[in-house]
Tab-separated table of C-alpha atoms in Angstrom:
chain	number	residue	atom	x	y	z
Q	1	MET	CA	47.304	81.454	187.620
Q	2	SER	CA	43.870	81.249	189.261
Q	3	PHE	CA	42.305	78.970	186.670
Q	4	ALA	CA	43.429	76.674	183.879
Q	5	ARG	CA	42.095	76.079	180.385
Q	6	LEU	CA	42.655	72.458	179.383
Q	7	VAL	CA	42.211	71.185	175.823
Q	8	PHE	CA	42.904	67.662	174.593
Q	9	ALA	CA	42.650	65.974	171.217
Q	10	PRO	CA	39.237	64.294	170.823
Q	11	LEU	CA	40.529	60.714	170.628
Q	12	SER	CA	43.901	59.042	171.127
Q	13	TYR	CA	45.130	55.460	170.998
Q	14	THR	CA	48.445	54.671	172.661
Q	15	GLY	CA	50.500	51.548	173.190
Q	16	TRP	CA	52.220	48.788	171.264
Q	17	GLY	CA	50.058	47.676	168.342
Q	18	SER	CA	47.621	50.598	168.502
Q	19	LEU	CA	47.988	51.123	164.735
Q	20	SER	CA	45.390	48.326	164.506
Q	21	GLN	CA	42.786	50.995	165.260
Q	22	LEU	CA	43.454	52.927	162.060
Q	23	LEU	CA	40.961	51.202	159.781
Q	24	PRO	CA	38.051	51.274	162.257
Q	25	GLU	CA	38.598	54.996	162.752
Q	26	VAL	CA	38.881	55.750	159.040
Q	27	GLU	CA	35.644	53.861	158.409
Q	28	LYS	CA	33.764	56.243	160.711
Q	29	TYR	CA	34.413	59.099	158.287
Q	30	ALA	CA	33.662	57.103	155.098
Q	31	PRO	CA	36.206	58.991	152.979
Q	32	LYS	CA	36.582	58.282	149.287
Q	33	LYS	CA	39.972	59.880	148.717
Q	34	ILE	CA	42.663	60.052	151.405
Q	35	LEU	CA	45.856	62.096	151.417
Q	36	VAL	CA	48.732	60.503	153.363
Q	37	VAL	CA	51.444	63.040	154.216
Q	38	THR	CA	54.784	61.452	155.088
Q	39	ASP	CA	58.468	62.016	154.511
Q	40	PRO	CA	60.491	60.364	151.718
Q	41	VAL	CA	62.662	58.344	154.113
Q	42	LEU	CA	59.648	56.614	155.661
Q	43	GLU	CA	58.375	55.849	152.175
Q	44	GLN	CA	61.754	54.400	151.166
Q	45	ILE	CA	62.052	52.111	154.185
Q	46	GLY	CA	58.466	50.951	153.843
Q	47	LEU	CA	57.178	52.317	157.136
Q	48	SER	CA	54.538	54.606	155.648
Q	49	GLN	CA	53.173	51.653	153.668
Q	50	ARG	CA	52.003	50.180	156.961
Q	51	VAL	CA	49.403	52.946	156.813
Q	52	SER	CA	48.731	53.323	153.086
Q	53	ASN	CA	48.610	49.643	152.059
Q	54	PRO	CA	45.789	48.537	154.404
Q	55	LEU	CA	43.745	51.538	153.295
Q	56	GLN	CA	44.210	50.683	149.631
Q	57	GLU	CA	43.353	47.057	150.308
Q	58	GLN	CA	40.046	48.225	151.767
Q	59	GLY	CA	39.263	50.067	148.543
Q	60	TYR	CA	40.105	53.633	149.545
Q	61	GLU	CA	41.772	55.878	146.987
Q	62	VAL	CA	45.044	56.875	148.622
Q	63	VAL	CA	47.533	59.495	147.478
Q	64	VAL	CA	50.892	59.472	149.265
Q	65	TYR	CA	52.578	62.889	149.425
Q	66	THR	CA	56.290	62.935	150.318
Q	67	ASP	CA	57.453	66.489	149.590
Q	68	VAL	CA	58.252	66.904	153.269
Q	69	ALA	CA	61.502	68.238	154.746
Q	70	PRO	CA	62.795	68.585	158.303
Q	71	GLU	CA	61.992	71.987	159.795
Q	72	PRO	CA	59.699	72.601	156.786
Q	73	PRO	CA	60.046	75.993	155.089
Q	74	LEU	CA	56.942	78.063	154.496
Q	75	ALA	CA	57.190	77.315	150.756
Q	76	ILE	CA	56.740	73.579	151.374
Q	77	GLY	CA	53.658	74.306	153.460
Q	78	GLU	CA	52.243	76.551	150.739
Q	79	LYS	CA	52.777	73.858	148.117
Q	80	LEU	CA	51.043	71.169	150.160
Q	81	VAL	CA	48.081	73.404	150.980
Q	82	SER	CA	47.562	74.101	147.258
Q	83	PHE	CA	47.910	70.389	146.451
Q	84	THR	CA	45.290	69.489	149.049
Q	85	ARG	CA	42.835	72.143	147.902
Q	86	GLU	CA	43.057	70.976	144.320
Q	87	GLY	CA	43.031	67.237	145.056
Q	88	GLY	CA	39.440	66.721	146.182
Q	89	PHE	CA	40.456	64.860	149.343
Q	90	ASP	CA	38.072	63.822	152.106
Q	91	MET	CA	40.676	63.069	154.809
Q	92	VAL	CA	44.316	63.752	155.649
Q	93	ILE	CA	46.555	61.295	157.503
Q	94	GLY	CA	49.944	62.428	158.757
Q	95	VAL	CA	52.630	59.776	159.285
Q	96	GLY	CA	56.100	60.623	160.562
Q	97	GLY	CA	57.904	63.059	162.805
Q	98	GLY	CA	56.802	66.529	163.749
Q	99	SER	CA	57.380	68.004	160.301
Q	100	ALA	CA	55.049	65.570	158.534
Q	101	LEU	CA	52.408	65.855	161.244
Q	102	ASP	CA	52.524	69.661	161.296
Q	103	LEU	CA	52.196	69.809	157.526
Q	104	ALA	CA	49.297	67.353	157.577
Q	105	LYS	CA	47.456	69.500	160.124
Q	106	LEU	CA	48.153	72.636	158.136
Q	107	ALA	CA	46.915	71.094	154.883
Q	108	ALA	CA	43.757	69.633	156.410
Q	109	VAL	CA	42.656	72.945	157.901
Q	110	LEU	CA	43.817	75.475	155.309
Q	111	ALA	CA	42.379	73.412	152.452
Q	112	ALA	CA	39.056	74.910	153.532
Q	113	HIS	CA	40.400	78.483	153.580
Q	114	GLU	CA	41.429	81.121	151.093
Q	115	GLY	CA	44.830	82.718	150.841
Q	116	THR	CA	48.283	81.373	151.574
Q	117	ALA	CA	49.643	79.601	154.620
Q	118	GLY	CA	51.660	82.733	155.320
Q	119	ASP	CA	48.429	84.672	155.738
Q	120	TYR	CA	47.687	82.642	158.876
Q	121	LEU	CA	51.068	82.863	160.657
Q	122	ASN	CA	51.041	83.941	164.283
Q	123	LEU	CA	53.576	86.786	164.036
Q	124	SER	CA	52.845	88.237	160.617
Q	125	GLY	CA	49.581	86.786	159.304
Q	126	THR	CA	46.505	88.872	158.588
Q	127	LYS	CA	43.849	86.131	158.312
Q	128	LYS	CA	42.130	84.022	160.988
Q	129	VAL	CA	41.401	80.311	160.918
Q	130	GLU	CA	37.611	79.976	160.819
Q	131	LYS	CA	36.833	76.467	159.495
Q	132	LYS	CA	37.707	73.011	160.776
Q	133	GLY	CA	38.649	71.687	157.355
Q	134	LEU	CA	39.166	68.001	156.579
Q	135	PRO	CA	39.195	65.235	159.204
Q	136	LYS	CA	42.744	64.279	160.141
Q	137	ILE	CA	44.457	61.331	161.754
Q	138	LEU	CA	47.999	61.805	163.051
Q	139	ILE	CA	50.425	58.912	163.537
Q	140	PRO	CA	53.857	59.789	164.968
Q	141	THR	CA	56.853	57.606	164.128
Q	142	THR	CA	59.220	59.387	166.554
Q	143	SER	CA	58.956	60.022	170.278
Q	144	GLY	CA	59.477	63.708	170.680
Q	145	THR	CA	57.438	66.447	169.060
Q	146	GLY	CA	54.004	65.846	170.575
Q	147	SER	CA	52.528	67.255	167.362
Q	148	GLU	CA	49.795	64.628	167.375
Q	149	VAL	CA	48.165	66.282	170.404
Q	150	THR	CA	48.871	69.991	169.816
Q	151	ASN	CA	47.119	72.676	167.803
Q	152	ILE	CA	50.120	74.267	166.081
Q	153	ALA	CA	51.999	73.782	162.835
Q	154	VAL	CA	55.559	75.141	162.850
Q	155	LEU	CA	57.087	76.566	159.678
Q	156	SER	CA	60.596	77.866	159.025
Q	157	LEU	CA	61.054	81.378	157.701
Q	158	GLU	CA	64.288	82.928	156.444
Q	159	THR	CA	65.975	83.286	159.823
Q	160	THR	CA	63.454	82.056	162.393
Q	161	LYS	CA	60.210	80.136	162.743
Q	162	ASP	CA	56.530	80.937	163.122
Q	163	VAL	CA	53.368	78.931	163.684
Q	164	VAL	CA	49.800	78.589	162.544
Q	165	ALA	CA	47.846	77.924	165.716
Q	166	HIS	CA	44.172	77.129	166.286
Q	167	ASP	CA	42.226	74.377	168.025
Q	168	TYR	CA	40.954	73.293	164.604
Q	169	LEU	CA	44.482	71.965	164.001
Q	170	LEU	CA	43.969	69.350	166.719
Q	171	ALA	CA	43.856	65.777	165.436
Q	172	ASP	CA	40.487	64.089	165.196
Q	173	VAL	CA	42.356	60.877	166.031
Q	174	ALA	CA	45.905	60.393	167.270
Q	175	ILE	CA	47.501	56.935	167.098
Q	176	VAL	CA	50.715	56.663	169.132
Q	177	ASP	CA	52.209	53.231	168.484
Q	178	PRO	CA	55.747	52.755	169.864
Q	179	GLU	CA	56.287	49.840	167.489
Q	180	LEU	CA	56.605	52.420	164.694
Q	181	THR	CA	59.592	54.051	166.440
Q	182	VAL	CA	61.856	50.994	166.585
Q	183	SER	CA	63.652	51.821	163.322
Q	184	VAL	CA	64.436	55.419	164.307
Q	185	PRO	CA	68.256	55.882	164.274
Q	186	PRO	CA	70.126	56.822	167.480
Q	187	ARG	CA	70.745	60.479	166.610
Q	188	VAL	CA	67.073	61.121	165.825
Q	189	THR	CA	66.023	59.144	168.902
Q	190	ALA	CA	68.290	61.368	171.003
Q	191	ALA	CA	67.150	64.657	169.469
Q	192	THR	CA	63.435	63.913	169.576
Q	193	GLY	CA	63.763	62.438	173.051
Q	194	VAL	CA	65.390	65.548	174.494
Q	195	ASP	CA	62.756	67.589	172.653
Q	196	ALA	CA	60.052	65.677	174.542
Q	197	LEU	CA	61.932	66.112	177.813
Q	198	THR	CA	62.187	69.846	177.155
Q	199	HIS	CA	58.432	70.005	176.547
Q	200	ALA	CA	57.795	68.424	179.934
Q	201	VAL	CA	60.360	70.488	181.849
Q	202	GLU	CA	59.229	73.785	180.331
Q	203	ALA	CA	55.571	72.922	180.904
Q	204	TYR	CA	56.313	72.152	184.546
Q	205	ILE	CA	58.050	75.486	185.185
Q	206	SER	CA	55.648	77.495	182.982
Q	207	VAL	CA	53.678	80.361	184.523
Q	208	ASN	CA	50.617	78.645	183.008
Q	209	ALA	CA	51.225	75.328	184.758
Q	210	SER	CA	48.277	73.707	186.550
Q	211	PRO	CA	47.816	70.573	188.681
Q	212	ALA	CA	46.733	68.650	185.570
Q	213	THR	CA	49.716	69.701	183.460
Q	214	ASP	CA	52.057	69.150	186.409
Q	215	ALA	CA	50.938	65.529	186.721
Q	216	LEU	CA	51.403	64.941	182.993
Q	217	ALA	CA	54.790	66.673	182.907
Q	218	LEU	CA	56.287	64.872	185.906
Q	219	GLN	CA	55.241	61.447	184.638
Q	220	ALA	CA	56.668	62.304	181.230
Q	221	ILE	CA	59.967	63.274	182.858
Q	222	ARG	CA	60.016	60.007	184.828
Q	223	LEU	CA	59.431	57.906	181.720
Q	224	ILE	CA	61.906	59.774	179.532
Q	225	GLY	CA	64.513	60.051	182.252
Q	226	ARG	CA	64.648	56.286	182.741
Q	227	SER	CA	64.446	55.273	179.090
Q	228	LEU	CA	66.099	57.801	176.760
Q	229	ARG	CA	69.658	56.564	177.206
Q	230	LYS	CA	68.460	52.968	176.708
Q	231	ALA	CA	66.496	53.803	173.550
Q	232	VAL	CA	69.505	55.594	172.049
Q	233	ALA	CA	71.857	52.728	172.915
Q	234	ASP	CA	69.486	49.985	171.713
Q	235	GLY	CA	66.647	50.986	169.422
Q	236	GLY	CA	65.158	47.511	169.732
Q	237	ASP	CA	64.637	47.830	173.493
Q	238	LYS	CA	60.854	47.393	173.547
Q	239	GLN	CA	60.240	48.754	177.030
Q	240	ALA	CA	62.435	51.785	176.389
Q	241	ARG	CA	60.530	52.505	173.187
Q	242	ILE	CA	57.204	52.148	175.018
Q	243	ASP	CA	58.354	54.481	177.790
Q	244	MET	CA	59.612	57.062	175.308
Q	245	SER	CA	56.411	56.909	173.285
Q	246	GLU	CA	54.204	57.346	176.342
Q	247	GLY	CA	56.522	60.011	177.762
Q	248	SER	CA	56.437	62.013	174.554
Q	249	PHE	CA	52.645	61.741	174.410
Q	250	LEU	CA	52.223	62.948	178.007
Q	251	ALA	CA	54.759	65.732	177.500
Q	252	GLY	CA	52.792	66.852	174.440
Q	253	LEU	CA	49.544	67.007	176.406
Q	254	SER	CA	51.301	68.940	179.155
Q	255	PHE	CA	53.069	71.552	177.058
Q	256	PHE	CA	50.085	72.068	174.780
Q	257	ASN	CA	48.123	73.232	177.812
Q	258	ALA	CA	50.843	74.890	179.923
Q	259	GLY	CA	53.095	76.063	177.113
Q	260	VAL	CA	56.837	76.060	176.513
Q	261	ALA	CA	59.014	79.094	177.058
Q	262	GLY	CA	62.612	80.267	176.882
Q	263	VAL	CA	64.283	77.138	175.549
Q	264	HIS	CA	61.930	76.910	172.582
Q	265	ALA	CA	61.999	80.678	172.024
Q	266	LEU	CA	65.777	80.605	171.631
Q	267	ALA	CA	65.773	77.315	169.723
Q	268	TYR	CA	63.612	78.686	166.912
Q	269	PRO	CA	66.310	81.064	165.604
Q	270	LEU	CA	68.888	78.242	165.685
Q	271	GLY	CA	66.667	76.197	163.415
Q	272	GLY	CA	65.778	79.159	161.231
Q	273	GLN	CA	69.300	80.490	160.714
Q	274	PHE	CA	71.348	77.295	160.770
Q	275	HIS	CA	68.779	74.572	160.011
Q	276	ILE	CA	69.662	72.622	163.136
Q	277	ALA	CA	67.077	69.963	163.929
Q	278	HIS	CA	64.525	71.282	166.394
Q	279	GLY	CA	65.267	68.631	168.998
Q	280	GLU	CA	68.991	69.347	168.882
Q	281	SER	CA	68.341	73.101	169.102
Q	282	ASN	CA	66.351	72.513	172.274
Q	283	ALA	CA	68.902	70.062	173.653
Q	284	VAL	CA	71.918	72.340	173.334
Q	285	LEU	CA	70.064	75.245	174.974
Q	286	LEU	CA	68.192	73.359	177.710
Q	287	PRO	CA	70.878	73.478	180.450
Q	288	TYR	CA	71.833	77.084	179.704
Q	289	VAL	CA	68.286	78.482	179.759
Q	290	MET	CA	67.345	76.467	182.842
Q	291	GLY	CA	70.599	77.474	184.506
Q	292	TYR	CA	69.960	81.147	183.802
Q	293	ILE	CA	66.383	81.162	185.163
Q	294	ARG	CA	67.157	78.693	187.975
Q	295	SER	CA	66.554	81.138	190.821
Q	296	SER	CA	62.962	81.730	189.651
Q	297	CYS	CA	61.948	78.059	189.928
Q	298	THR	CA	64.193	76.295	192.453
Q	299	LYS	CA	61.400	74.202	194.002
Q	300	ARG	CA	60.167	73.067	190.606
Q	301	LEU	CA	63.652	72.143	189.451
Q	302	ALA	CA	64.072	70.090	192.617
Q	303	ASP	CA	60.905	68.227	191.606
Q	304	VAL	CA	62.342	67.693	188.122
Q	305	LEU	CA	65.506	66.261	189.651
Q	306	ASN	CA	63.458	63.702	191.583
Q	307	ALA	CA	61.456	62.803	188.470
Q	308	LEU	CA	64.717	62.249	186.597
Q	309	GLY	CA	65.678	59.674	189.202
Q	310	GLY	CA	67.688	61.899	191.510
Q	311	ASN	CA	67.138	62.385	195.229
Q	312	SER	CA	66.639	65.858	196.685
Q	313	SER	CA	65.734	64.671	200.186
Q	314	TYR	CA	69.182	65.443	201.578
Q	315	LEU	CA	69.574	68.713	199.678
Q	316	SER	CA	68.228	72.226	200.059
Q	317	GLU	CA	65.995	73.484	197.232
Q	318	GLU	CA	68.894	75.625	196.068
Q	319	GLU	CA	71.286	72.679	195.978
Q	320	ALA	CA	68.712	70.432	194.297
Q	321	SER	CA	68.049	73.015	191.585
Q	322	TYR	CA	71.769	73.167	190.763
Q	323	LYS	CA	71.929	69.375	190.716
Q	324	CYS	CA	68.953	69.289	188.332
Q	325	ILE	CA	70.784	71.524	185.854
Q	326	GLU	CA	73.827	69.242	186.103
Q	327	GLU	CA	71.664	66.197	185.373
Q	328	LEU	CA	70.052	67.863	182.354
Q	329	GLU	CA	73.486	68.750	181.006
Q	330	ARG	CA	74.733	65.192	181.640
Q	331	LEU	CA	71.772	63.670	179.831
Q	332	VAL	CA	72.353	65.795	176.734
Q	333	ARG	CA	76.016	64.737	176.669
Q	334	ASP	CA	75.205	61.065	177.313
Q	335	VAL	CA	72.954	60.795	174.257
Q	336	GLY	CA	75.608	62.315	172.016
Q	337	ILE	CA	74.255	65.780	171.305
Q	338	PRO	CA	76.816	68.635	171.192
Q	339	HIS	CA	76.581	70.701	174.364
Q	340	THR	CA	77.726	74.040	172.936
Q	341	LEU	CA	76.817	76.174	169.936
Q	342	GLN	CA	80.390	75.760	168.747
Q	343	GLY	CA	79.677	72.035	168.537
Q	344	PHE	CA	77.229	72.907	165.746
Q	345	ALA	CA	79.790	75.158	164.002
Q	346	ILE	CA	77.853	78.310	164.878
Q	347	PRO	CA	80.189	81.328	164.758
Q	348	GLU	CA	80.379	83.888	167.536
Q	349	THR	CA	79.400	86.557	165.011
Q	350	ALA	CA	75.922	84.989	164.828
Q	351	LEU	CA	75.078	85.595	168.489
Q	352	GLU	CA	73.660	89.051	167.852
Q	353	SER	CA	71.349	87.996	165.026
Q	354	LEU	CA	70.204	85.027	167.113
Q	355	THR	CA	69.444	87.424	169.952
Q	356	GLN	CA	67.423	89.755	167.764
Q	357	ASP	CA	65.345	86.867	166.393
Q	358	GLY	CA	64.927	85.354	169.854
Q	359	VAL	CA	63.476	88.592	171.227
Q	360	GLN	CA	60.648	88.335	168.690
Q	361	GLN	CA	59.336	85.086	170.188
Q	362	LYS	CA	57.085	86.922	172.636
Q	363	ARG	CA	54.380	84.220	172.585
Q	364	LEU	CA	56.847	81.752	174.099
Q	365	LEU	CA	58.850	84.114	176.294
Q	366	ALA	CA	55.689	85.228	178.091
Q	367	ARG	CA	55.463	81.819	179.786
Q	368	SER	CA	58.891	81.945	181.418
Q	369	PRO	CA	58.940	82.247	185.221
Q	370	MET	CA	61.745	84.785	184.762
Q	371	LEU	CA	61.257	87.687	182.400
Q	372	LEU	CA	63.858	87.383	179.653
Q	373	GLY	CA	64.786	90.611	177.909
Q	374	GLU	CA	67.227	91.251	175.114
Q	375	ALA	CA	70.264	91.396	177.414
Q	376	ASP	CA	69.272	88.124	179.088
Q	377	ILE	CA	68.821	86.358	175.772
Q	378	ARG	CA	72.189	87.610	174.568
Q	379	MET	CA	73.842	86.279	177.728
Q	380	ILE	CA	72.197	82.851	177.347
Q	381	TYR	CA	73.374	82.507	173.752
Q	382	THR	CA	76.864	83.604	174.837
Q	383	ALA	CA	76.865	81.036	177.642
Q	384	ALA	CA	75.782	78.308	175.207
Q	385	PHE	CA	78.544	79.362	172.816
Q	386	GLU	CA	81.235	79.324	175.504
Q	387	GLY	CA	79.905	76.252	177.288
Q	388	LYS	CA	79.677	78.038	180.638
Q	389	LEU	CA	76.488	78.168	182.688
Q	390	VAL	CA	75.673	81.693	183.814
Q	391	GLU	CA	73.028	83.337	186.010
Q	392	PRO	CA	71.717	86.928	185.887
Q	393	GLN	CA	73.887	88.226	188.723
Q	394	GLN	CA	76.962	86.749	187.052
Q	395	ALA	CA	75.872	88.265	183.749
Q	396	ALA	CA	75.682	91.696	185.391
Q	397	VAL	CA	79.208	91.315	186.782
Q	398	ASN	CA	80.580	90.160	183.433
Q	399	SER	CA	78.940	92.908	181.400
C-alpha cells in the first residue's frame, strides 16, 4: 500500500513490576466506583486481588465481576453490558486473558450506548459506536491475545465469531506485567503464545503491512521464537516470561495496524462450532494456511525463518519459505498442541460447514497476500484434517 494508518493505545506500561503504575493511573481519573472484569479462575487463585485489593485499600468502591468464559458468547457480553449500564460505574478495569479484556472493553464503551451488544457487531449489527464510554485500564495475565492494545472485542455466535470494532475500544491505559503470567499453566502458555506468534506472522505478510508494523512483527517473532518453548517447559523462567510478554505486546501493536488474515479467518469457525480455544485454533491452522499461500509471500516467509532463529543465507527464497513452514509446524508440535483437526476430534463431516463459515470472514480474508475463495478454504481445512500440507497447484490436481 502507498500509505499506512497507524494507531496505538494512548499509554502503555510494560516490564516486570509495571503493575505498580496502576494506582497512579487510576488516581488521574478520580473514579468513585470501579468495575473489575476478570475470570473466575483468576479470582480463585488470588491473582485478580492483586488489582482489586490495592484499589479498595485506597478507598475506591470496587465491584469484581467474574461471569467471564473463554471465547465468550454474545449472551455473556450482553449481560455484562447491562450490568455496567445499571451499576453507576466510573471506570472499568479488565484483568485476565483476551476474553476478560475484550469484555471489559465492550462494557466500558457500550455502557454509554443504547441497544444490545449484538446491534454493534461487524457482520450483522445495525448501530454504530459513537461515544467513548467509560475510561478503561487493561491488564493482561497471559502472553498472547494482544487485546490490551487493539480496538476489537470478539464474541462467539452459534457457529462462528464476530467483533465489535472501533477506536473507542482502545485502552486508556495498558499495563503489561510479565510477573502476572508466571502462574499460567503450560497448555494455556502454549496456546496463547502461538496466538501471539500468529499475530506477528500474519501482520508481517499482510497486504496492509508497513515499515512500522514490519519492525514490530519481526521483533515479536524473534522474542517468541526464542522463548515460547522455554516458557511452556518452565513457567517460572523469568526471562522467557519477559520475552513472551514483550513479544505478545509487540505482536498486538503490529497486527492491530496491519491486520491478520487467513489463519484467523479460518480459526473463528473452529472456535464457534467446536469451542476450541482461540490460540489452539490458530496454532493448528498456522502451518496449513501459510503452506497454502506460501508462493505469494516467499521473501517474507524467508524473513520469518530468520526471525525464528533459522538461517536463510544459504537457501533460495523458495527453499527458505518451505523451511519456514516446517519450523512453524515443528514449533506447534513442540509445545504440545495437536497438529491436525482430527487431534481435536473434529469429524470430516464438519469440513463443509467450517468452509461456509470461513468464507464469511471477508474482513480478515481481504488482508491475505493470496486471494482465498471457497475452494481454497475447503482445501486448507481438508489439509488440516488430513495432516498434509497442500498448495493451490496440488489442490487443482487433487480435485
